[in-house]
mmCIF file of C-alpha atoms and ligand atoms in Angstrom:
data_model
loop_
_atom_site.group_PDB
_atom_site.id
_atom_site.type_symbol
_atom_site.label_atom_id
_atom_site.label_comp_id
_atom_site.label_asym_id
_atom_site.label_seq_id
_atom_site.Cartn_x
_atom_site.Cartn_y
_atom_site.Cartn_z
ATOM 1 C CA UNK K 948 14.854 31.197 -15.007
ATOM 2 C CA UNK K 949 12.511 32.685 -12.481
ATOM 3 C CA UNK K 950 12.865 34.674 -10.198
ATOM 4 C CA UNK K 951 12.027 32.104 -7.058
ATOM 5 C CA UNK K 952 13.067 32.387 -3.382
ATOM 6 C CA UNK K 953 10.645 30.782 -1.856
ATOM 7 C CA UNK K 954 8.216 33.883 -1.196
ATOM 8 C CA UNK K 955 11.122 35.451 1.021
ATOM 9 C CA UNK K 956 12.034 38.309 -1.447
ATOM 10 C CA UNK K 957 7.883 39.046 -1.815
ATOM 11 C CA UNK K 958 7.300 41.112 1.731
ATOM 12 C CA UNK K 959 10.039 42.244 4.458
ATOM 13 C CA UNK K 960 7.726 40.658 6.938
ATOM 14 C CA UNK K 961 8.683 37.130 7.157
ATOM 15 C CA UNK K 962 12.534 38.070 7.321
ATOM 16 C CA UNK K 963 11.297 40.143 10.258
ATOM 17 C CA UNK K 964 9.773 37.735 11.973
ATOM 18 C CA UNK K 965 11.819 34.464 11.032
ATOM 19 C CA UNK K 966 13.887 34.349 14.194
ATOM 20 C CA UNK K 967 11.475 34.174 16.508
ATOM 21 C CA UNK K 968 8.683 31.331 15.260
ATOM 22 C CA UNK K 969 8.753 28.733 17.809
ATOM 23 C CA UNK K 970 9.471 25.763 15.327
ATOM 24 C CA UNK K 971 12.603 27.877 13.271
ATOM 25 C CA UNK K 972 14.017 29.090 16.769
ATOM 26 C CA UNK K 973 13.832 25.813 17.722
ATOM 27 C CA UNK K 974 14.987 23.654 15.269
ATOM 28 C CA UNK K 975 17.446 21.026 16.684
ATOM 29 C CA UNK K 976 20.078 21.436 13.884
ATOM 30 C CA UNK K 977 22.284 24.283 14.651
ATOM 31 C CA UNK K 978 25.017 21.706 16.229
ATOM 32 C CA UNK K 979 24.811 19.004 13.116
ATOM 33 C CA UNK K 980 25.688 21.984 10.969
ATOM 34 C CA UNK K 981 28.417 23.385 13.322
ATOM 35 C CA UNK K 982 30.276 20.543 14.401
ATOM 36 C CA UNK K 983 30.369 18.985 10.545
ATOM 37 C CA UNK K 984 31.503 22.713 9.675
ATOM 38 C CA UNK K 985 34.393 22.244 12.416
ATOM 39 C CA UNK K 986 35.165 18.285 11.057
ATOM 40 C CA UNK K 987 35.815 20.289 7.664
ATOM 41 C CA UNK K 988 38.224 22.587 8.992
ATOM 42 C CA UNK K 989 36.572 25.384 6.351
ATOM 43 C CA UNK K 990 35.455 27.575 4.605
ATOM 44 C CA UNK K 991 31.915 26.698 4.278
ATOM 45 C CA UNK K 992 29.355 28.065 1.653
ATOM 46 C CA UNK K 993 25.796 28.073 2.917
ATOM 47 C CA UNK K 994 23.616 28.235 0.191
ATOM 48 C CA UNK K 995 20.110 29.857 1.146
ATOM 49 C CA UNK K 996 21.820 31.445 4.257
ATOM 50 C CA UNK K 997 19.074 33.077 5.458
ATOM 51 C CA UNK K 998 19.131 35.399 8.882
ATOM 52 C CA UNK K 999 22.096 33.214 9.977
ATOM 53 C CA UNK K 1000 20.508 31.167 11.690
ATOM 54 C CA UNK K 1001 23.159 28.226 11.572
ATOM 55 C CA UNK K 1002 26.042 30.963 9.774
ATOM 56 C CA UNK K 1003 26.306 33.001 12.449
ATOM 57 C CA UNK K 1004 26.926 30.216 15.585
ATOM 58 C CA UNK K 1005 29.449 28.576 12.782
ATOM 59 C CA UNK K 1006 31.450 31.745 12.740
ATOM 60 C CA UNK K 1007 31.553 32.158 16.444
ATOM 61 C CA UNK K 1008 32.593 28.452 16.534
ATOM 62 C CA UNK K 1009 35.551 29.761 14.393
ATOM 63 C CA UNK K 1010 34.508 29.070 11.080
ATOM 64 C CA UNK K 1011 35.440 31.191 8.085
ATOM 65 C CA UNK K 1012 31.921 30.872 6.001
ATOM 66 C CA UNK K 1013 29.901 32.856 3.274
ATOM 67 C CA UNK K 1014 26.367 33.111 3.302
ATOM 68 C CA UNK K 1015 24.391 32.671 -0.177
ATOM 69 C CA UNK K 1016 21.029 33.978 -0.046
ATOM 70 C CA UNK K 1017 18.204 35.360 -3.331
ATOM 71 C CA UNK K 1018 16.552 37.478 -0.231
ATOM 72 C CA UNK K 1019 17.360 40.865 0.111
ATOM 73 C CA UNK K 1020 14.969 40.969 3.449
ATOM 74 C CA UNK K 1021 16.546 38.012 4.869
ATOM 75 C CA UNK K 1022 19.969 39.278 4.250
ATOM 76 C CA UNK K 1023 19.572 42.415 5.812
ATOM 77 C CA UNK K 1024 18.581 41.021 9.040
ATOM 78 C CA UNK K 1025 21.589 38.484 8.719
ATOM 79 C CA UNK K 1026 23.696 42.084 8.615
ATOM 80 C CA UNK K 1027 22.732 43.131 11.403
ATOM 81 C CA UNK K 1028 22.825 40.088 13.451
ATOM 82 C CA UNK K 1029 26.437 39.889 12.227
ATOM 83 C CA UNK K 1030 26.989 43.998 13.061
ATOM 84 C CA UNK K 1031 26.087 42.844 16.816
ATOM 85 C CA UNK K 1032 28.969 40.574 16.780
ATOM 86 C CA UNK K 1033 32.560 40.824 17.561
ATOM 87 C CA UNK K 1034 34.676 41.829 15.197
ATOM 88 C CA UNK K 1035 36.473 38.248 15.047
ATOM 89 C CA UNK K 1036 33.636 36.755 13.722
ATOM 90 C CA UNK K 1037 32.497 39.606 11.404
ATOM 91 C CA UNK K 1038 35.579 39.261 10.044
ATOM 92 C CA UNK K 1039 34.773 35.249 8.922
ATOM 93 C CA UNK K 1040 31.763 36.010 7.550
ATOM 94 C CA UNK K 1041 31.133 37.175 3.760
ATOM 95 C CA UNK K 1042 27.350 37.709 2.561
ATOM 96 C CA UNK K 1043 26.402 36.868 -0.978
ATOM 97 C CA UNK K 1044 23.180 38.225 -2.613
ATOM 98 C CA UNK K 1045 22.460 35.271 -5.069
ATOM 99 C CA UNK K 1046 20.571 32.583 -6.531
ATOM 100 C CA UNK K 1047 21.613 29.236 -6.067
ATOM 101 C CA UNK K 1048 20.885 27.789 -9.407
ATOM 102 C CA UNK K 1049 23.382 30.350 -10.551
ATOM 103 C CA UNK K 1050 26.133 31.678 -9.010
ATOM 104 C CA UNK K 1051 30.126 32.021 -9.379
ATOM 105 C CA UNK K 1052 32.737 32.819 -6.183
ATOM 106 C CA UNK K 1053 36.265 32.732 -6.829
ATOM 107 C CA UNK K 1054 36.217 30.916 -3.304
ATOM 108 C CA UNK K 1055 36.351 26.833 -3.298
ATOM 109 C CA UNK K 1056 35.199 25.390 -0.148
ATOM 110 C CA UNK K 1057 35.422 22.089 1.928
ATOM 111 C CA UNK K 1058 31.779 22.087 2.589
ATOM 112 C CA UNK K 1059 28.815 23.238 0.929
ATOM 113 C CA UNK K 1060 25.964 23.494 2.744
ATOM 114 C CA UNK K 1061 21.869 23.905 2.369
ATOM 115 C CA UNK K 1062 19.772 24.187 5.541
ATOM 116 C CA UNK K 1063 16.328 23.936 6.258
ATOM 117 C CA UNK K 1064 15.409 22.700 3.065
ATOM 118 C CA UNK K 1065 16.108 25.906 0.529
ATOM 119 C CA UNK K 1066 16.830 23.122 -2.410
ATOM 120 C CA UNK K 1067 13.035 22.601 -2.053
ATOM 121 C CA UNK K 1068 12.057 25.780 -3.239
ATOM 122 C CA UNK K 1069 13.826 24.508 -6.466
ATOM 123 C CA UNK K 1070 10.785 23.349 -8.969
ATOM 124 C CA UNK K 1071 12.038 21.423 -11.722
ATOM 125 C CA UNK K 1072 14.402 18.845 -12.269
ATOM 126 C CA UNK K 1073 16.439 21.537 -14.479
ATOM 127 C CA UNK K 1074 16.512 24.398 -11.687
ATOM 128 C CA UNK K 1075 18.041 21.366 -9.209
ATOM 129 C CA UNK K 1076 20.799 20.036 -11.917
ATOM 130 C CA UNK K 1077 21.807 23.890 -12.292
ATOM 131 C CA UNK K 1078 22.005 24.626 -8.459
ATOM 132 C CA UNK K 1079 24.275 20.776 -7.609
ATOM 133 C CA UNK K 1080 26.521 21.939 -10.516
ATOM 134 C CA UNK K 1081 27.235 24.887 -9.285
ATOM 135 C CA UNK K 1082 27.442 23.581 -5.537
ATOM 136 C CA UNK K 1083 30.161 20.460 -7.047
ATOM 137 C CA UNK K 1084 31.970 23.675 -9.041
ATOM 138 C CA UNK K 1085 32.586 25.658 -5.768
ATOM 139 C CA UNK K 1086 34.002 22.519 -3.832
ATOM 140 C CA UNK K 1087 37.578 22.282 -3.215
ATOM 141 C CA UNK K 1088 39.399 18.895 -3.740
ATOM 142 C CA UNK K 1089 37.861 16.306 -1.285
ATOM 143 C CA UNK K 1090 35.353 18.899 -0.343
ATOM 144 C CA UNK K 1091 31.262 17.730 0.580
ATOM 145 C CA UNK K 1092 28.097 19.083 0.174
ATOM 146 C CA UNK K 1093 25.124 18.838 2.544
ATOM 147 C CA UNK K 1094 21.966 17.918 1.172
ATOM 148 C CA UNK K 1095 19.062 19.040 3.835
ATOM 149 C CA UNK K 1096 15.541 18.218 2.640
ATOM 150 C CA UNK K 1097 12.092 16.220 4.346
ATOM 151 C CA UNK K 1098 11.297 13.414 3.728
ATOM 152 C CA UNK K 1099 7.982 13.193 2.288
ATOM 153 C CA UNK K 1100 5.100 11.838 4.341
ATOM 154 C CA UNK K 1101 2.630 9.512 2.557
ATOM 155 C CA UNK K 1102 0.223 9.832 5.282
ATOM 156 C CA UNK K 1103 0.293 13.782 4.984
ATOM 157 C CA UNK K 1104 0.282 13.566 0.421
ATOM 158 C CA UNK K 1105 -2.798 12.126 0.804
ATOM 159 C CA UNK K 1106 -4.857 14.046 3.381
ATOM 160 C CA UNK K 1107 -7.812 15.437 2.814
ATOM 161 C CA UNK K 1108 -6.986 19.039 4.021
ATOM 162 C CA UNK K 1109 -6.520 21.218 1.191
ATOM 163 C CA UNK K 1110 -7.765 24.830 1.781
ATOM 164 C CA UNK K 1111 -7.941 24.056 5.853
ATOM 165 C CA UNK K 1112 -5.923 26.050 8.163
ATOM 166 C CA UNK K 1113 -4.184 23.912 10.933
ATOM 167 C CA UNK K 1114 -3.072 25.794 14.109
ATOM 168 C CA UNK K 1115 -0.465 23.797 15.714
ATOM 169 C CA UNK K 1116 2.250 26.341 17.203
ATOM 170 C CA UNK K 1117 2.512 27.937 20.298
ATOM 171 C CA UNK K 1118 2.226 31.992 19.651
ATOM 172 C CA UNK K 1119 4.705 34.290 20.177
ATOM 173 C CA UNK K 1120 5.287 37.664 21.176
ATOM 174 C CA UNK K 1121 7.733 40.324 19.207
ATOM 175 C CA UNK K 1122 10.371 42.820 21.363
ATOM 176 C CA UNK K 1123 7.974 45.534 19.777
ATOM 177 C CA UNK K 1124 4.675 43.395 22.111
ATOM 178 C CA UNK K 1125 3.234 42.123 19.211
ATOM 179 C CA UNK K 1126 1.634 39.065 19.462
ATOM 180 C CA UNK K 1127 1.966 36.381 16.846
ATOM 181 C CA UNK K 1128 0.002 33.383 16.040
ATOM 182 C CA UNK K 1129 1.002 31.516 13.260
ATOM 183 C CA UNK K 1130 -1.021 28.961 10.497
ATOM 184 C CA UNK K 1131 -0.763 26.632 8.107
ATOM 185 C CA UNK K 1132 -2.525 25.884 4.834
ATOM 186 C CA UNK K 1133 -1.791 23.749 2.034
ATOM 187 C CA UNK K 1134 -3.520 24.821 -1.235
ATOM 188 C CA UNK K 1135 -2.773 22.465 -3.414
ATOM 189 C CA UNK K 1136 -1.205 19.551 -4.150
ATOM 190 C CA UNK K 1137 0.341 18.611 -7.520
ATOM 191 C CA UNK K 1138 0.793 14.398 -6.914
ATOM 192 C CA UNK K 1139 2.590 14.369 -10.364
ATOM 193 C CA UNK K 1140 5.105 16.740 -10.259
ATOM 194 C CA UNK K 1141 5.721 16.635 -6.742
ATOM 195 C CA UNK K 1142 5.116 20.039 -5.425
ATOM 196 C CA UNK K 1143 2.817 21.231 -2.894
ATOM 197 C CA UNK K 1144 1.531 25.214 -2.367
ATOM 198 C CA UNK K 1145 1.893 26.143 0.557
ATOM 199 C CA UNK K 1146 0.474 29.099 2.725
ATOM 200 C CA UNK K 1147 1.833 29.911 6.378
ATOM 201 C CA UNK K 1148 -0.605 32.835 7.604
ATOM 202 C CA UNK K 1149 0.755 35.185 10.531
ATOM 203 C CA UNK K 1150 -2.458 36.853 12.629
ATOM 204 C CA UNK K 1151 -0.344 39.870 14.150
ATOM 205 C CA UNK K 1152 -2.016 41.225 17.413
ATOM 206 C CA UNK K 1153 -0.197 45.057 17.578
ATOM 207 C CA UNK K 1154 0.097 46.543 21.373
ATOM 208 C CA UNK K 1155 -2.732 48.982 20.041
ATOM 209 C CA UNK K 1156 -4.892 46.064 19.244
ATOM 210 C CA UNK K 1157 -4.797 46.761 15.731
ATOM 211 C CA UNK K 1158 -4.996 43.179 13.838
ATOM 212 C CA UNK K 1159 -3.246 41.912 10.952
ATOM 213 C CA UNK K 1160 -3.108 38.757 8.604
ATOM 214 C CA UNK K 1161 0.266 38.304 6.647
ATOM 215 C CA UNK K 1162 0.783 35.203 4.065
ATOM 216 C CA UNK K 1163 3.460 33.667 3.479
ATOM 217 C CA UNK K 1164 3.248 31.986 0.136
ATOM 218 C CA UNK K 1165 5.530 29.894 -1.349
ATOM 219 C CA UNK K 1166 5.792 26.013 -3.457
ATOM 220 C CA UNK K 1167 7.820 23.530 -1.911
ATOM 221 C CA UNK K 1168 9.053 20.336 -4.314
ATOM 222 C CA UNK K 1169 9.523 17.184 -2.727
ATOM 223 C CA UNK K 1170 12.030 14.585 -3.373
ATOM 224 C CA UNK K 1171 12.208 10.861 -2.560
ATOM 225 C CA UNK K 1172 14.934 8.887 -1.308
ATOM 226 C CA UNK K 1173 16.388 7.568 -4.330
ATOM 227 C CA UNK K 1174 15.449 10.360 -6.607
ATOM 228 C CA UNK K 1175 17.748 12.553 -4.653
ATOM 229 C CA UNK K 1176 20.913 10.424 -5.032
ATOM 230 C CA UNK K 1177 20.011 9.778 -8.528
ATOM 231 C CA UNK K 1178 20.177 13.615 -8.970
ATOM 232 C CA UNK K 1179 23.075 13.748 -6.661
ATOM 233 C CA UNK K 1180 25.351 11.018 -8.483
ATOM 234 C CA UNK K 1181 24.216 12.616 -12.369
ATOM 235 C CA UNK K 1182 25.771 15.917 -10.664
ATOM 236 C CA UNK K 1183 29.604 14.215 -9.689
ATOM 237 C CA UNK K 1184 28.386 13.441 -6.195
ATOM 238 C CA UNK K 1185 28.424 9.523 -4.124
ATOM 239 C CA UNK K 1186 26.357 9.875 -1.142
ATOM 240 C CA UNK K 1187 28.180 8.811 1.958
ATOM 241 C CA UNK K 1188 25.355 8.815 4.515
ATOM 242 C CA UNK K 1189 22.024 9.374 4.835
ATOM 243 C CA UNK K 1190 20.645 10.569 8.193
ATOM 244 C CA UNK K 1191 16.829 10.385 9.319
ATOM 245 C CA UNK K 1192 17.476 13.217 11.930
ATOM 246 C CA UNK K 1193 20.092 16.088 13.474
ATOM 247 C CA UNK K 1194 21.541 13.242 15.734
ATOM 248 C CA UNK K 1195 22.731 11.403 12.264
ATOM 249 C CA UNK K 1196 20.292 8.519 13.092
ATOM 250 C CA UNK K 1197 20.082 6.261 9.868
ATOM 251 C CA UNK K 1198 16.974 6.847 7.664
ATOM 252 C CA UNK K 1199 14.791 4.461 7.969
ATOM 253 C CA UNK K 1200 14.976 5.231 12.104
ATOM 254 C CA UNK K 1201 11.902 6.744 12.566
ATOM 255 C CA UNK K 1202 9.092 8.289 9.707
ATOM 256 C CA UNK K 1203 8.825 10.370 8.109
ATOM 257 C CA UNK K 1204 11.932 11.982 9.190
ATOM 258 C CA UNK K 1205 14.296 13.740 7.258
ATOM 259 C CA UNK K 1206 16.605 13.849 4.367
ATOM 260 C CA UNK K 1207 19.776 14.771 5.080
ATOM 261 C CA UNK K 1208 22.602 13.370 2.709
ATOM 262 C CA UNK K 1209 26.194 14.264 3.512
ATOM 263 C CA UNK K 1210 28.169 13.370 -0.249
ATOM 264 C CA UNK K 1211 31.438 13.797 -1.771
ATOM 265 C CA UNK K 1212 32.192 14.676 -4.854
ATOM 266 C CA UNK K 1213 33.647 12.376 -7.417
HETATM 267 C C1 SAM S 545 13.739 28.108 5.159
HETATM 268 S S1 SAM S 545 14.905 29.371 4.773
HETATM 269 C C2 SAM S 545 16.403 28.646 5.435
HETATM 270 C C3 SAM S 545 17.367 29.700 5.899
HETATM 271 C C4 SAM S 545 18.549 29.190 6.699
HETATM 272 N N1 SAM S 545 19.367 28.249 5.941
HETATM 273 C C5 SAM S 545 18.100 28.512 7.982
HETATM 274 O O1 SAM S 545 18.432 27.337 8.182
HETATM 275 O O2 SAM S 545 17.411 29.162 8.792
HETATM 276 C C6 SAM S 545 15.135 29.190 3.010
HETATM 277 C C7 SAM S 545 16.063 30.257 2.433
HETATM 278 O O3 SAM S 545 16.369 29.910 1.092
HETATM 279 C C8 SAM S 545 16.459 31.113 0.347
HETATM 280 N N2 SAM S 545 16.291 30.798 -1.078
HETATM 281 C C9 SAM S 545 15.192 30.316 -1.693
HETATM 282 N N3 SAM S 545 15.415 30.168 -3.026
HETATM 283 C C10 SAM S 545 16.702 30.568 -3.235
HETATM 284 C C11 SAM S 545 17.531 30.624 -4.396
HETATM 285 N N4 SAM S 545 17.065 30.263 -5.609
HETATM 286 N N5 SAM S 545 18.809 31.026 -4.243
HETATM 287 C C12 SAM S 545 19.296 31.398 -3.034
HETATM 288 N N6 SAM S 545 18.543 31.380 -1.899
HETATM 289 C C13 SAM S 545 17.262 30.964 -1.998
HETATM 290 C C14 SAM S 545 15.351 31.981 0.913
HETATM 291 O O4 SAM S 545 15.524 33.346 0.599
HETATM 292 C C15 SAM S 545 15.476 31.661 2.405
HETATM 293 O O5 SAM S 545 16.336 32.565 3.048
#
């Protein structure tokens, strides 16, 4: 097995600055994953936690929930995000250093959850059985898992933009005044086994006017629509919905979209 997180275990620098690019900060999820966390009454595992982004406002919403992540950087910001917190809701909160293709809690949970898309730093078909396995393992009886992944865009497979960097963010500007503008740049494309290399390139501005380019490299797998509940169902899993968008509008609603299947296991 190797040792994959998705280029967040590489360089302390993209845990650092996670919370505050425009499109993460922004991301219209955080109440899908908190009010389906509330509908399960708990506890939730979030596997690929992160900073807490969406752990942290489920634990203020009451939520007991533990936080799976293979990043030691990204888990030591979620600590002290959680330090700033009341005690009541440091208290529901239990942080995991682990990888998701292999991991054992003597928890079982009513919902299992994967946000933002960490199942997609998962690169072959084995690495994915290995991580539903264990997600079916830690459910308890009528418990579901959360499936969050992108749908894949034709239009964008087959653009002729390898190698190019696209600026399409607004910039942004650290507590410590440094300025941030962020890229993107897909270096390759691999059609047949579905993954694409990605780079997202940070040019940091520092108060001194010092410059700085930072890369953030990582492969990204991509699954279609009926591959995924294949995999889902050979894992003990019937897919109950599948939702185009954060507002559970049906797939299909608008393109590309995204992924998101809410299951149950069988
Ligand atoms: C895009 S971030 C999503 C973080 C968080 N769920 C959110 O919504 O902001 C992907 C996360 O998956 C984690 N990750 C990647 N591969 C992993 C693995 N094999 N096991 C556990 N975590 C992994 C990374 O360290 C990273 O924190």
């Amino acid at each position: 097995m190797t040792e994959n997180s998705g280029g967040y275990q590489a360089d302390p620098f993209v845990a650092r600055l996670y919370d505050q690019v425009v499109p993460y900060r922004e991301r219209p999820d955080i109440d899908f994953f908190v009010d389906t966390a509330k509908e399960s009454g708990g506890p939730v595992l979030e596997v690929g936690c992160g900073t807490g982004r969406i752990l942290l406002p489920t634990a203020r919403a009451g939520i007991p929930i533990t936080g799976l992540d293979l990043s030691e950087h990204m888990l030591a910001v979620c600590r002290g995000e959680l330090a700033k917190e009341p005690e009541e809701v440091q208290n529901r909160v239990n942080l995991i250093r682990g990888d998701m293709r292999d991991f054992s809690l003597p928890e079982r949970f009513s919902l299992v959850t994967t946000p933002f898309r960490p199942f997609q730093h998962l690169l072959t078909v084995e690495d994915q059985i290995s991580c539903l396995v264990n997600i079916h393992r830690h459910l308890a009886p009528g418990g579901k898992p959360i499936l969050d992944i992108f749908n894949p865009s034709l239009t964008h497979l087959t653009k002729d933009n390898l190698g190019e960097e696209v600026d399409l963010e607004p910039e942004f500007t650290t507590p410590e005044g440094i300025t941030v503008r962020r890229c993107n740049k897909t270096v390759s494309r691999d059609l047949f086994n579905q993954i694409n290399q990605v780079e997202l390139i940070y040019y940091l501005t520092h108060p001194d006017g010092r410059e700085e380019r930072l890369v953030h490299a990582f492969s990204m797998r991509y699954l279609f629509r009926f591959e995924a509940e294949h995999l889902l169902s050979h894992c003990g899993f019937e897919v109950e919905d599948v939702y185009a968008d954060y507002q559970k509008n049906p797939l299909g609603s608008t393109y590309p979209g995204e992924l998101i299947f809410l299951a149950k296991a069988v």
